[in-house]
PDB file of C-alpha atoms and ligand atoms in Angstrom:
ATOM      1  CA  UNK A   1     -96.260  -9.879 -15.700  1.00 80.00           C
ATOM      2  CA  UNK A   2     -94.515 -11.206 -12.894  1.00 88.00           C
ATOM      3  CA  UNK A   3     -95.087 -14.565 -11.493  1.00 90.00           C
ATOM      4  CA  UNK A   4     -97.158 -14.029  -8.105  1.00 88.00           C
ATOM      5  CA  UNK A   5     -94.521 -14.539  -4.670  1.00 94.00           C
ATOM      6  CA  UNK A   6     -95.547 -17.600  -3.101  1.00 95.00           C
ATOM      7  CA  UNK A   7     -93.412 -16.588   0.111  1.00 98.00           C
ATOM      8  CA  UNK A   8     -90.389 -13.852   0.101  1.00 98.00           C
ATOM      9  CA  UNK A   9     -87.287 -16.190   1.533  1.00 98.00           C
ATOM     10  CA  UNK A  10     -84.596 -15.015  -0.159  1.00 98.00           C
ATOM     11  CA  UNK A  11     -83.453 -12.868  -3.309  1.00 98.00           C
ATOM     12  CA  UNK A  12     -81.974 -15.757  -4.950  1.00 97.00           C
ATOM     13  CA  UNK A  13     -85.553 -17.257  -5.186  1.00 97.00           C
ATOM     14  CA  UNK A  14     -86.866 -14.794  -7.211  1.00 98.00           C
ATOM     15  CA  UNK A  15     -86.768 -14.580 -11.205  1.00 98.00           C
ATOM     16  CA  UNK A  16     -85.684 -11.118 -12.839  1.00 97.00           C
ATOM     17  CA  UNK A  17     -89.548 -10.109 -13.183  1.00 97.00           C
ATOM     18  CA  UNK A  18     -90.341 -10.157  -9.642  1.00 97.00           C
ATOM     19  CA  UNK A  19     -87.653  -8.423  -8.732  1.00 98.00           C
ATOM     20  CA  UNK A  20     -88.497  -5.794 -11.436  1.00 98.00           C
ATOM     21  CA  UNK A  21     -92.248  -5.958 -10.545  1.00 97.00           C
ATOM     22  CA  UNK A  22     -91.384  -5.269  -6.820  1.00 98.00           C
ATOM     23  CA  UNK A  23     -89.394  -2.299  -7.373  1.00 98.00           C
ATOM     24  CA  UNK A  24     -91.524  -0.712  -9.857  1.00 97.00           C
ATOM     25  CA  UNK A  25     -94.867  -1.564  -7.451  1.00 97.00           C
ATOM     26  CA  UNK A  26     -92.680   0.398  -4.805  1.00 98.00           C
ATOM     27  CA  UNK A  27     -91.907   3.443  -6.505  1.00 98.00           C
ATOM     28  CA  UNK A  28     -95.636   3.537  -7.795  1.00 97.00           C
ATOM     29  CA  UNK A  29     -96.943   3.265  -4.177  1.00 98.00           C
ATOM     30  CA  UNK A  30     -94.324   5.902  -3.039  1.00 98.00           C
ATOM     31  CA  UNK A  31     -95.443   8.299  -5.899  1.00 98.00           C
ATOM     32  CA  UNK A  32     -99.295   7.633  -5.435  1.00 97.00           C
ATOM     33  CA  UNK A  33    -100.032   6.192  -2.066  1.00 95.00           C
ATOM     34  CA  UNK A  34    -103.656   6.950  -1.835  1.00 95.00           C
ATOM     35  CA  UNK A  35    -104.175   4.674  -4.740  1.00 96.00           C
ATOM     36  CA  UNK A  36    -102.959   1.598  -2.683  1.00 96.00           C
ATOM     37  CA  UNK A  37    -104.554   2.785   0.878  1.00 95.00           C
ATOM     38  CA  UNK A  38    -106.708  -0.252   2.173  1.00 95.00           C
ATOM     39  CA  UNK A  39    -106.302  -2.306  -1.097  1.00 96.00           C
ATOM     40  CA  UNK A  40    -105.942  -5.212   1.361  1.00 96.00           C
ATOM     41  CA  UNK A  41    -108.300  -4.562   3.913  1.00 96.00           C
ATOM     42  CA  UNK A  42    -109.804  -7.661   6.026  1.00 96.00           C
ATOM     43  CA  UNK A  43    -106.245  -9.363   5.659  1.00 97.00           C
ATOM     44  CA  UNK A  44    -104.109 -10.363   8.748  1.00 98.00           C
ATOM     45  CA  UNK A  45    -100.678 -10.223   9.327  1.00 98.00           C
ATOM     46  CA  UNK A  46     -98.789 -11.985  12.213  1.00 98.00           C
ATOM     47  CA  UNK A  47     -95.084 -10.504  13.100  1.00 98.00           C
ATOM     48  CA  UNK A  48     -93.295 -13.276  14.334  1.00 97.00           C
ATOM     49  CA  UNK A  49     -89.948 -11.692  15.791  1.00 97.00           C
ATOM     50  CA  UNK A  50     -87.483 -13.820  17.969  1.00 96.00           C
ATOM     51  CA  UNK A  51     -84.831 -11.478  17.426  1.00 95.00           C
ATOM     52  CA  UNK A  52     -84.712  -7.539  18.140  1.00 94.00           C
ATOM     53  CA  UNK A  53     -86.069  -5.084  15.520  1.00 96.00           C
ATOM     54  CA  UNK A  54     -86.580  -1.408  15.191  1.00 97.00           C
ATOM     55  CA  UNK A  55     -86.977  -0.954  11.360  1.00 98.00           C
ATOM     56  CA  UNK A  56     -87.904  -4.243  10.334  1.00 98.00           C
ATOM     57  CA  UNK A  57     -90.886  -4.975  12.604  1.00 98.00           C
ATOM     58  CA  UNK A  58     -92.172  -1.540  12.681  1.00 98.00           C
ATOM     59  CA  UNK A  59     -91.868  -0.787   8.795  1.00 98.00           C
ATOM     60  CA  UNK A  60     -93.648  -4.083   8.207  1.00 98.00           C
ATOM     61  CA  UNK A  61     -96.458  -3.304  10.645  1.00 98.00           C
ATOM     62  CA  UNK A  62     -96.808   0.130   8.995  1.00 98.00           C
ATOM     63  CA  UNK A  63     -96.731  -1.102   5.484  1.00 98.00           C
ATOM     64  CA  UNK A  64     -99.623  -3.907   6.383  1.00 98.00           C
ATOM     65  CA  UNK A  65    -101.365  -0.997   8.114  1.00 98.00           C
ATOM     66  CA  UNK A  66    -101.100   1.448   4.997  1.00 97.00           C
ATOM     67  CA  UNK A  67    -102.966  -1.410   2.986  1.00 97.00           C
ATOM     68  CA  UNK A  68    -105.501  -1.844   5.577  1.00 97.00           C
ATOM     69  CA  UNK A  69    -104.241  -4.976   7.269  1.00 98.00           C
ATOM     70  CA  UNK A  70    -104.829  -5.986  10.849  1.00 98.00           C
ATOM     71  CA  UNK A  71    -101.912  -6.857  12.586  1.00 98.00           C
ATOM     72  CA  UNK A  72    -100.571  -8.869  15.462  1.00 97.00           C
ATOM     73  CA  UNK A  73     -97.095  -8.630  16.927  1.00 96.00           C
ATOM     74  CA  UNK A  74     -95.497 -11.709  18.273  1.00 93.00           C
ATOM     75  CA  UNK A  75     -92.326 -11.010  20.732  1.00 89.00           C
ATOM     76  CA  UNK A  76     -90.672 -14.097  21.908  1.00 88.00           C
ATOM     77  CA  UNK A  77     -90.437 -12.897  25.312  1.00 87.00           C
ATOM     78  CA  UNK A  78     -93.500 -12.696  27.060  1.00 88.00           C
ATOM     79  CA  UNK A  79     -94.949 -15.864  24.983  1.00 92.00           C
ATOM     80  CA  UNK A  80     -95.210 -19.364  25.617  1.00 93.00           C
ATOM     81  CA  UNK A  81     -91.518 -19.823  24.152  1.00 94.00           C
ATOM     82  CA  UNK A  82     -90.745 -19.084  27.863  1.00 91.00           C
ATOM     83  CA  UNK A  83     -92.446 -22.210  28.901  1.00 93.00           C
ATOM     84  CA  UNK A  84     -90.592 -24.249  26.221  1.00 95.00           C
ATOM     85  CA  UNK A  85     -92.478 -24.017  22.899  1.00 96.00           C
ATOM     86  CA  UNK A  86     -90.558 -24.797  19.909  1.00 97.00           C
ATOM     87  CA  UNK A  87     -90.906 -22.366  16.745  1.00 97.00           C
ATOM     88  CA  UNK A  88     -92.905 -24.845  14.893  1.00 97.00           C
ATOM     89  CA  UNK A  89     -95.258 -25.126  17.317  1.00 97.00           C
ATOM     90  CA  UNK A  90     -95.712 -21.411  17.716  1.00 97.00           C
ATOM     91  CA  UNK A  91     -96.004 -20.884  14.008  1.00 98.00           C
ATOM     92  CA  UNK A  92     -98.547 -23.551  14.178  1.00 97.00           C
ATOM     93  CA  UNK A  93    -100.651 -22.368  16.511  1.00 97.00           C
ATOM     94  CA  UNK A  94    -100.497 -18.712  15.225  1.00 97.00           C
ATOM     95  CA  UNK A  95    -101.091 -20.342  11.483  1.00 98.00           C
ATOM     96  CA  UNK A  96    -104.116 -21.834  13.099  1.00 97.00           C
ATOM     97  CA  UNK A  97    -105.479 -18.404  13.724  1.00 97.00           C
ATOM     98  CA  UNK A  98    -106.063 -17.915   9.803  1.00 97.00           C
ATOM     99  CA  UNK A  99    -103.723 -14.993   9.065  1.00 98.00           C
ATOM    100  CA  UNK A 100    -102.652 -13.996   5.484  1.00 97.00           C
ATOM    101  CA  UNK A 101     -98.947 -13.542   6.143  1.00 98.00           C
ATOM    102  CA  UNK A 102     -96.507 -14.494   8.801  1.00 98.00           C
ATOM    103  CA  UNK A 103     -93.305 -12.253   8.864  1.00 98.00           C
ATOM    104  CA  UNK A 104     -90.416 -13.874  10.509  1.00 98.00           C
ATOM    105  CA  UNK A 105     -87.197 -12.825  12.172  1.00 98.00           C
ATOM    106  CA  UNK A 106     -85.063 -15.679  13.908  1.00 97.00           C
ATOM    107  CA  UNK A 107     -81.307 -15.944  14.777  1.00 96.00           C
ATOM    108  CA  UNK A 108     -81.228 -19.581  12.751  1.00 97.00           C
ATOM    109  CA  UNK A 109     -80.223 -19.856   9.274  1.00 97.00           C
ATOM    110  CA  UNK A 110     -83.223 -21.375   6.998  1.00 98.00           C
ATOM    111  CA  UNK A 111     -85.663 -20.581   9.992  1.00 98.00           C
ATOM    112  CA  UNK A 112     -88.194 -18.909   7.705  1.00 98.00           C
ATOM    113  CA  UNK A 113     -87.909 -21.610   4.819  1.00 98.00           C
ATOM    114  CA  UNK A 114     -88.378 -24.084   7.504  1.00 98.00           C
ATOM    115  CA  UNK A 115     -91.880 -22.737   8.300  1.00 98.00           C
ATOM    116  CA  UNK A 116     -92.721 -22.072   4.793  1.00 98.00           C
ATOM    117  CA  UNK A 117     -92.578 -25.255   3.761  1.00 98.00           C
ATOM    118  CA  UNK A 118     -94.762 -26.579   6.628  1.00 98.00           C
ATOM    119  CA  UNK A 119     -97.131 -23.642   5.860  1.00 98.00           C
ATOM    120  CA  UNK A 120    -100.648 -24.566   4.833  1.00 94.00           C
ATOM    121  CA  UNK A 121    -101.556 -23.292   1.221  1.00 92.00           C
ATOM    122  CA  UNK A 122    -102.520 -19.747   1.022  1.00 93.00           C
ATOM    123  CA  UNK A 123    -100.577 -18.639   4.154  1.00 98.00           C
ATOM    124  CA  UNK A 124     -97.503 -16.660   3.093  1.00 98.00           C
ATOM    125  CA  UNK A 125     -94.171 -16.212   4.857  1.00 98.00           C
ATOM    126  CA  UNK A 126     -91.466 -13.379   4.549  1.00 98.00           C
ATOM    127  CA  UNK A 127     -88.198 -13.673   5.870  1.00 98.00           C
ATOM    128  CA  UNK A 128     -87.757 -10.840   8.029  1.00 98.00           C
ATOM    129  CA  UNK A 129     -84.039 -12.158   8.535  1.00 98.00           C
ATOM    130  CA  UNK A 130     -82.884 -15.231   9.611  1.00 98.00           C
ATOM    131  CA  UNK A 131     -79.398 -15.501  11.130  1.00 96.00           C
ATOM    132  CA  UNK A 132     -76.173 -15.241   8.715  1.00 94.00           C
ATOM    133  CA  UNK A 133     -78.335 -16.257   5.721  1.00 96.00           C
ATOM    134  CA  UNK A 134     -80.395 -13.276   4.199  1.00 98.00           C
ATOM    135  CA  UNK A 135     -82.946 -10.090   4.789  1.00 98.00           C
ATOM    136  CA  UNK A 136     -84.608  -9.812   1.314  1.00 98.00           C
ATOM    137  CA  UNK A 137     -86.752  -7.233   2.376  1.00 98.00           C
ATOM    138  CA  UNK A 138     -83.961  -4.866   3.220  1.00 98.00           C
ATOM    139  CA  UNK A 139     -82.671  -5.796  -0.656  1.00 98.00           C
ATOM    140  CA  UNK A 140     -85.409  -4.671  -1.892  1.00 98.00           C
ATOM    141  CA  UNK A 141     -85.564  -1.384  -0.027  1.00 98.00           C
ATOM    142  CA  UNK A 142     -81.477  -0.662  -0.551  1.00 98.00           C
ATOM    143  CA  UNK A 143     -82.340  -1.394  -4.302  1.00 98.00           C
ATOM    144  CA  UNK A 144     -85.234   1.237  -4.491  1.00 98.00           C
ATOM    145  CA  UNK A 145     -83.222   3.880  -2.430  1.00 98.00           C
ATOM    146  CA  UNK A 146     -79.951   3.317  -4.842  1.00 98.00           C
ATOM    147  CA  UNK A 147     -82.343   3.434  -8.056  1.00 98.00           C
ATOM    148  CA  UNK A 148     -83.720   6.686  -6.795  1.00 98.00           C
ATOM    149  CA  UNK A 149     -80.285   8.245  -7.115  1.00 98.00           C
ATOM    150  CA  UNK A 150     -78.599   6.001 -10.065  1.00 97.00           C
ATOM    151  CA  UNK A 151     -80.562   5.519 -13.324  1.00 95.00           C
ATOM    152  CA  UNK A 152     -78.072   3.265 -14.830  1.00 97.00           C
ATOM    153  CA  UNK A 153     -76.900   0.358 -12.565  1.00 98.00           C
ATOM    154  CA  UNK A 154     -74.159  -0.740 -14.928  1.00 98.00           C
ATOM    155  CA  UNK A 155     -72.103   2.250 -14.236  1.00 97.00           C
ATOM    156  CA  UNK A 156     -72.661   1.913 -10.281  1.00 98.00           C
ATOM    157  CA  UNK A 157     -69.256   1.419  -8.267  1.00 98.00           C
ATOM    158  CA  UNK A 158     -70.492   0.159  -4.751  1.00 98.00           C
ATOM    159  CA  UNK A 159     -68.525  -0.743  -1.827  1.00 98.00           C
ATOM    160  CA  UNK A 160     -69.660  -2.947   1.434  1.00 98.00           C
ATOM    161  CA  UNK A 161     -67.512  -2.896   4.223  1.00 98.00           C
ATOM    162  CA  UNK A 162     -67.417  -4.161   7.761  1.00 96.00           C
ATOM    163  CA  UNK A 163     -68.785  -7.660   9.049  1.00 94.00           C
ATOM    164  CA  UNK A 164     -69.685  -9.382   6.034  1.00 95.00           C
ATOM    165  CA  UNK A 165     -69.151 -12.511   7.536  1.00 92.00           C
ATOM    166  CA  UNK A 166     -71.996 -12.322   9.675  1.00 91.00           C
ATOM    167  CA  UNK A 167     -74.287 -10.171   7.663  1.00 94.00           C
ATOM    168  CA  UNK A 168     -77.514 -11.404   6.490  1.00 97.00           C
ATOM    169  CA  UNK A 169     -77.622  -7.823   4.696  1.00 97.00           C
ATOM    170  CA  UNK A 170     -74.514  -8.104   2.502  1.00 97.00           C
ATOM    171  CA  UNK A 171     -76.035 -11.614   1.086  1.00 97.00           C
ATOM    172  CA  UNK A 172     -79.143 -10.065   0.373  1.00 98.00           C
ATOM    173  CA  UNK A 173     -77.885  -7.134  -0.947  1.00 98.00           C
ATOM    174  CA  UNK A 174     -74.782  -8.535  -3.004  1.00 98.00           C
ATOM    175  CA  UNK A 175     -77.093 -11.222  -4.840  1.00 98.00           C
ATOM    176  CA  UNK A 176     -79.714  -8.030  -5.550  1.00 98.00           C
ATOM    177  CA  UNK A 177     -76.894  -6.120  -7.051  1.00 98.00           C
ATOM    178  CA  UNK A 178     -75.681  -9.112  -9.420  1.00 98.00           C
ATOM    179  CA  UNK A 179     -79.031  -9.151 -10.385  1.00 98.00           C
ATOM    180  CA  UNK A 180     -79.452  -5.603 -11.432  1.00 98.00           C
ATOM    181  CA  UNK A 181     -76.269  -5.719 -13.357  1.00 98.00           C
ATOM    182  CA  UNK A 182     -74.186  -3.252 -11.106  1.00 98.00           C
ATOM    183  CA  UNK A 183     -71.144  -2.452 -12.510  1.00 98.00           C
ATOM    184  CA  UNK A 184     -68.773  -2.922  -9.597  1.00 98.00           C
ATOM    185  CA  UNK A 185     -69.455  -4.518  -6.306  1.00 98.00           C
ATOM    186  CA  UNK A 186     -66.572  -4.179  -3.933  1.00 98.00           C
ATOM    187  CA  UNK A 187     -66.523  -5.936  -0.251  1.00 98.00           C
ATOM    188  CA  UNK A 188     -63.901  -5.101   2.314  1.00 98.00           C
ATOM    189  CA  UNK A 189     -63.540  -6.317   5.740  1.00 96.00           C
ATOM    190  CA  UNK A 190     -60.552  -7.163   8.394  1.00 94.00           C
ATOM    191  CA  UNK A 191     -59.765 -10.821   7.995  1.00 90.00           C
ATOM    192  CA  UNK A 192     -62.255 -12.451  10.758  1.00 88.00           C
ATOM    193  CA  UNK A 193     -65.009 -10.963   9.172  1.00 93.00           C
ATOM    194  CA  UNK A 194     -64.328 -11.599   5.280  1.00 94.00           C
ATOM    195  CA  UNK A 195     -67.466 -13.065   3.415  1.00 93.00           C
ATOM    196  CA  UNK A 196     -67.745 -16.930   2.461  1.00 93.00           C
ATOM    197  CA  UNK A 197     -67.165 -17.709  -1.273  1.00 94.00           C
ATOM    198  CA  UNK A 198     -70.712 -17.569  -2.481  1.00 92.00           C
ATOM    199  CA  UNK A 199     -71.409 -14.036  -1.223  1.00 94.00           C
ATOM    200  CA  UNK A 200     -67.669 -12.864  -2.758  1.00 95.00           C
ATOM    201  CA  UNK A 201     -68.447 -14.367  -6.129  1.00 95.00           C
ATOM    202  CA  UNK A 202     -68.127 -11.623  -8.643  1.00 95.00           C
ATOM    203  CA  UNK A 203     -67.278  -9.281  -6.499  1.00 98.00           C
ATOM    204  CA  UNK A 204     -63.443  -7.383  -6.066  1.00 98.00           C
ATOM    205  CA  UNK A 205     -62.210  -8.012  -2.412  1.00 97.00           C
ATOM    206  CA  UNK A 206     -60.377  -5.768  -0.397  1.00 97.00           C
ATOM    207  CA  UNK A 207     -58.673  -5.745   3.177  1.00 95.00           C
ATOM    208  CA  UNK A 208     -58.135  -2.180   3.341  1.00 96.00           C
ATOM    209  CA  UNK A 209     -60.837   0.429   3.313  1.00 98.00           C
ATOM    210  CA  UNK A 210     -58.831   3.041   2.407  1.00 98.00           C
ATOM    211  CA  UNK A 211     -58.080   1.408  -1.120  1.00 98.00           C
ATOM    212  CA  UNK A 212     -61.405  -0.046  -0.876  1.00 98.00           C
ATOM    213  CA  UNK A 213     -63.245   3.030  -1.192  1.00 98.00           C
ATOM    214  CA  UNK A 214     -60.970   4.894  -3.938  1.00 98.00           C
ATOM    215  CA  UNK A 215     -63.487   6.169  -6.353  1.00 98.00           C
ATOM    216  CA  UNK A 216     -66.707   4.527  -5.456  1.00 98.00           C
ATOM    217  CA  UNK A 217     -70.117   5.990  -5.804  1.00 98.00           C
ATOM    218  CA  UNK A 218     -71.630   4.290  -2.938  1.00 98.00           C
ATOM    219  CA  UNK A 219     -70.279   2.762   0.270  1.00 98.00           C
ATOM    220  CA  UNK A 220     -72.675   0.888   2.636  1.00 98.00           C
ATOM    221  CA  UNK A 221     -71.440   0.428   5.638  1.00 98.00           C
ATOM    222  CA  UNK A 222     -72.370  -2.742   8.034  1.00 97.00           C
ATOM    223  CA  UNK A 223     -71.858  -2.871  12.035  1.00 93.00           C
ATOM    224  CA  UNK A 224     -70.194  -5.705  13.582  1.00 88.00           C
ATOM    225  CA  UNK A 225     -72.840  -8.005  14.557  1.00 82.00           C
ATOM    226  CA  UNK A 226     -71.212  -9.084  18.140  1.00 79.00           C
ATOM    227  CA  UNK A 227     -74.552 -11.178  18.780  1.00 79.00           C
ATOM    228  CA  UNK A 228     -73.837 -13.916  15.876  1.00 76.00           C
ATOM    229  CA  UNK A 229     -69.873 -14.389  17.098  1.00 73.00           C
ATOM    230  CA  UNK A 230     -67.740 -15.851  19.915  1.00 67.00           C
ATOM    231  CA  UNK A 231     -64.183 -16.077  20.440  1.00 73.00           C
ATOM    232  CA  UNK A 232     -63.364 -13.666  17.249  1.00 76.00           C
ATOM    233  CA  UNK A 233     -60.146 -11.544  18.236  1.00 77.00           C
ATOM    234  CA  UNK A 234     -61.564  -8.143  17.429  1.00 81.00           C
ATOM    235  CA  UNK A 235     -59.888  -5.042  17.640  1.00 84.00           C
ATOM    236  CA  UNK A 236     -60.922  -2.351  20.277  1.00 89.00           C
ATOM    237  CA  UNK A 237     -63.867  -0.128  19.249  1.00 91.00           C
ATOM    238  CA  UNK A 238     -61.459   2.773  18.924  1.00 94.00           C
ATOM    239  CA  UNK A 239     -58.908   0.643  17.245  1.00 93.00           C
ATOM    240  CA  UNK A 240     -61.612  -0.697  14.738  1.00 92.00           C
ATOM    241  CA  UNK A 241     -62.515   2.926  13.763  1.00 95.00           C
ATOM    242  CA  UNK A 242     -59.387   4.198  13.467  1.00 95.00           C
ATOM    243  CA  UNK A 243     -58.848   1.083  10.586  1.00 94.00           C
ATOM    244  CA  UNK A 244     -62.535   0.136   9.526  1.00 96.00           C
ATOM    245  CA  UNK A 245     -64.945   3.378  10.631  1.00 97.00           C
ATOM    246  CA  UNK A 246     -65.938   5.387   7.775  1.00 98.00           C
ATOM    247  CA  UNK A 247     -65.124   9.258   8.400  1.00 98.00           C
ATOM    248  CA  UNK A 248     -65.382  12.475   6.593  1.00 98.00           C
ATOM    249  CA  UNK A 249     -61.572  12.036   5.498  1.00 97.00           C
ATOM    250  CA  UNK A 250     -61.757   8.476   4.445  1.00 98.00           C
ATOM    251  CA  UNK A 251     -65.066   9.308   2.424  1.00 98.00           C
ATOM    252  CA  UNK A 252     -63.366  12.052   0.521  1.00 98.00           C
ATOM    253  CA  UNK A 253     -61.321   9.497  -1.106  1.00 98.00           C
ATOM    254  CA  UNK A 254     -64.392   7.869  -2.774  1.00 98.00           C
ATOM    255  CA  UNK A 255     -66.035   9.802  -5.982  1.00 98.00           C
ATOM    256  CA  UNK A 256     -67.190  13.524  -5.235  1.00 97.00           C
ATOM    257  CA  UNK A 257     -70.803  13.153  -3.871  1.00 95.00           C
ATOM    258  CA  UNK A 258     -70.518   9.601  -3.105  1.00 98.00           C
ATOM    259  CA  UNK A 259     -73.495   8.485  -1.030  1.00 98.00           C
ATOM    260  CA  UNK A 260     -73.557   6.801   2.008  1.00 98.00           C
ATOM    261  CA  UNK A 261     -76.093   3.708   3.207  1.00 98.00           C
ATOM    262  CA  UNK A 262     -76.194   1.881   6.342  1.00 98.00           C
ATOM    263  CA  UNK A 263     -79.259  -0.717   7.011  1.00 98.00           C
ATOM    264  CA  UNK A 264     -79.132   0.254  10.644  1.00 97.00           C
ATOM    265  CA  UNK A 265     -78.615  -0.029  13.395  1.00 97.00           C
ATOM    266  CA  UNK A 266     -75.616   2.266  13.809  1.00 97.00           C
ATOM    267  CA  UNK A 267     -72.587   2.065  16.148  1.00 94.00           C
ATOM    268  CA  UNK A 268     -71.761   5.548  16.269  1.00 97.00           C
ATOM    269  CA  UNK A 269     -67.719   6.174  16.564  1.00 96.00           C
ATOM    270  CA  UNK A 270     -67.310   2.551  15.365  1.00 95.00           C
ATOM    271  CA  UNK A 271     -68.237   1.698  11.745  1.00 96.00           C
ATOM    272  CA  UNK A 272     -68.953   5.203  11.042  1.00 98.00           C
ATOM    273  CA  UNK A 273     -68.892   8.776  12.412  1.00 98.00           C
ATOM    274  CA  UNK A 274     -71.529  11.053  13.190  1.00 98.00           C
ATOM    275  CA  UNK A 275     -70.104  13.605  11.032  1.00 98.00           C
ATOM    276  CA  UNK A 276     -70.769  10.994   8.298  1.00 98.00           C
ATOM    277  CA  UNK A 277     -74.071   9.419   9.385  1.00 98.00           C
ATOM    278  CA  UNK A 278     -75.721  12.711   9.743  1.00 98.00           C
ATOM    279  CA  UNK A 279     -73.848  14.344   6.694  1.00 98.00           C
ATOM    280  CA  UNK A 280     -75.433  15.379   3.414  1.00 98.00           C
ATOM    281  CA  UNK A 281     -73.857  12.436   1.676  1.00 98.00           C
ATOM    282  CA  UNK A 282     -76.210  10.110   3.774  1.00 98.00           C
ATOM    283  CA  UNK A 283     -79.123   8.198   2.427  1.00 98.00           C
ATOM    284  CA  UNK A 284     -79.400   6.183   5.831  1.00 98.00           C
ATOM    285  CA  UNK A 285     -83.221   8.022   6.608  1.00 98.00           C
ATOM    286  CA  UNK A 286     -83.880   7.699   3.075  1.00 98.00           C
ATOM    287  CA  UNK A 287     -83.417   3.924   3.280  1.00 98.00           C
ATOM    288  CA  UNK A 288     -85.743   3.938   6.399  1.00 98.00           C
ATOM    289  CA  UNK A 289     -88.478   5.961   4.565  1.00 98.00           C
ATOM    290  CA  UNK A 290     -88.270   3.337   1.405  1.00 98.00           C
ATOM    291  CA  UNK A 291     -88.530   0.546   3.739  1.00 98.00           C
ATOM    292  CA  UNK A 292     -92.379   1.009   4.209  1.00 98.00           C
ATOM    293  CA  UNK A 293     -92.782   1.266   0.584  1.00 98.00           C
ATOM    294  CA  UNK A 294     -90.616  -1.520  -0.124  1.00 98.00           C
ATOM    295  CA  UNK A 295     -92.721  -3.645   2.505  1.00 98.00           C
ATOM    296  CA  UNK A 296     -96.229  -2.455   1.147  1.00 98.00           C
ATOM    297  CA  UNK A 297     -94.651  -3.454  -2.174  1.00 98.00           C
ATOM    298  CA  UNK A 298     -94.078  -7.048  -0.521  1.00 98.00           C
ATOM    299  CA  UNK A 299     -97.153  -7.236   0.855  1.00 98.00           C
ATOM    300  CA  UNK A 300     -99.169  -6.920  -2.149  1.00 97.00           C
ATOM    301  CA  UNK A 301     -97.608  -9.098  -4.267  1.00 96.00           C
ATOM    302  CA  UNK A 302     -97.773 -11.839  -1.755  1.00 97.00           C
ATOM    303  CA  UNK A 303    -101.571 -11.282  -1.619  1.00 96.00           C
ATOM    304  CA  UNK A 304    -101.551 -11.145  -5.493  1.00 90.00           C
ATOM    305  CA  UNK A 305    -102.338  -7.424  -5.828  1.00 72.00           C
ATOM    306  CA  UNK A 306    -101.669  -5.392  -8.858  1.00 65.00           C
ATOM    307  CA  UNK A 307    -101.483  -1.998  -9.381  1.00 61.00           C
ATOM    308  CA  UNK A 308    -105.015  -0.461  -9.038  1.00 64.00           C
ATOM    309  CA  UNK A 309    -105.973   1.333 -12.247  1.00 62.00           C
ATOM    310  CA  UNK A 310    -106.383   5.341 -12.093  1.00 61.00           C
ATOM    311  CA  UNK A 311    -109.647   6.656 -11.212  1.00 50.00           C
ATOM    312  CA  UNK A 312    -111.466   7.431 -14.817  1.00 42.00           C
ATOM    313  CA  UNK A 313    -109.179   4.959 -16.644  1.00 41.00           C
ATOM    314  CA  UNK A 314    -110.991   1.852 -17.860  1.00 39.00           C
ATOM    315  CA  UNK A 315    -109.827  -1.635 -16.353  1.00 34.00           C
TER     316      UNK A 315
HETATM  317  N1   CP B 401     -81.838  -3.076   9.375  1.00 88.13           N
HETATM  318  C1   CP B 401     -82.685  -3.932  10.396  1.00 88.13           C
HETATM  319  O1   CP B 401     -83.008  -5.272   9.965  1.00 88.13           O
HETATM  320  O2   CP B 401     -83.153  -2.858  11.191  1.00 88.13           O
HETATM  321  P1   CP B 401     -83.461  -3.767  12.651  1.00 88.13           P
HETATM  322  O3   CP B 401     -82.838  -4.790  13.050  1.00 88.13           O
HETATM  323  O4   CP B 401     -83.914  -2.325  13.263  1.00 88.13           O
HETATM  324  O5   CP B 401     -84.792  -4.365  12.064  1.00 88.13           O
END
């Protein structure tokens, strides 16, 4: 049995058993959702979001509610942040109201880890995205989605392309793919958006999307994170799309039936065309749907939950 999770801060902090256990439980929840309904009734989760979010915030909320938890949402706008309250004071204030889990999204790298370090025993912290650093629940849902389409990761050739430098999804997904033994991880980005050495470790790097995509089984596109950069010399949206956008013609260079992923939000006509995003090879909405199961698994693991016994079977 995997060691219980204290917090979920990044993929690197998980051991292999914990990763496999999270994925196994997510699959189980997806196949038999009724067995997991209300398992965590009476527990409280607070979403503490200092950045915008649609997928992550709502799917954590839906996941918690499916498990029977109470949920409270904090957004910086409309809170005492506007009166000068610090992240730490806001966290301590909310922690004093006795939640079991606080899910944090913040623009600073390491914000969630800093809060986990001061959390009282019994309070679990989940990193829902910290700056350019990590987005571990995205990596769990992406691995879950990939595992439904590819049984043997050692044969998988996957390309991640776009703004790799500012992307916390890239860092967490690359770590997850390495840990799951992906056969080939390719990274492709224009010069100012290339990843740092730690992210690039063990990957094959390209500076040209047409070459990078040749023969891959999966391509994951990432948007340009304009909110995390200033002063970079980037082409116009049209020029970027011409050089770095995924369209049907480019996708035809990949392996037949190549799957397309994107963590969202998408900028249509920039890093991806609508015909590809909405086309038959796209897994983008499957990723969104799997986000709920992945996050139910994460919450249950943080609360020390195990798979419930089937009714009629002995414990
Ligand atoms: N993938 C992701 O983190 O999306 P949101 O910003 O909408 O949560």
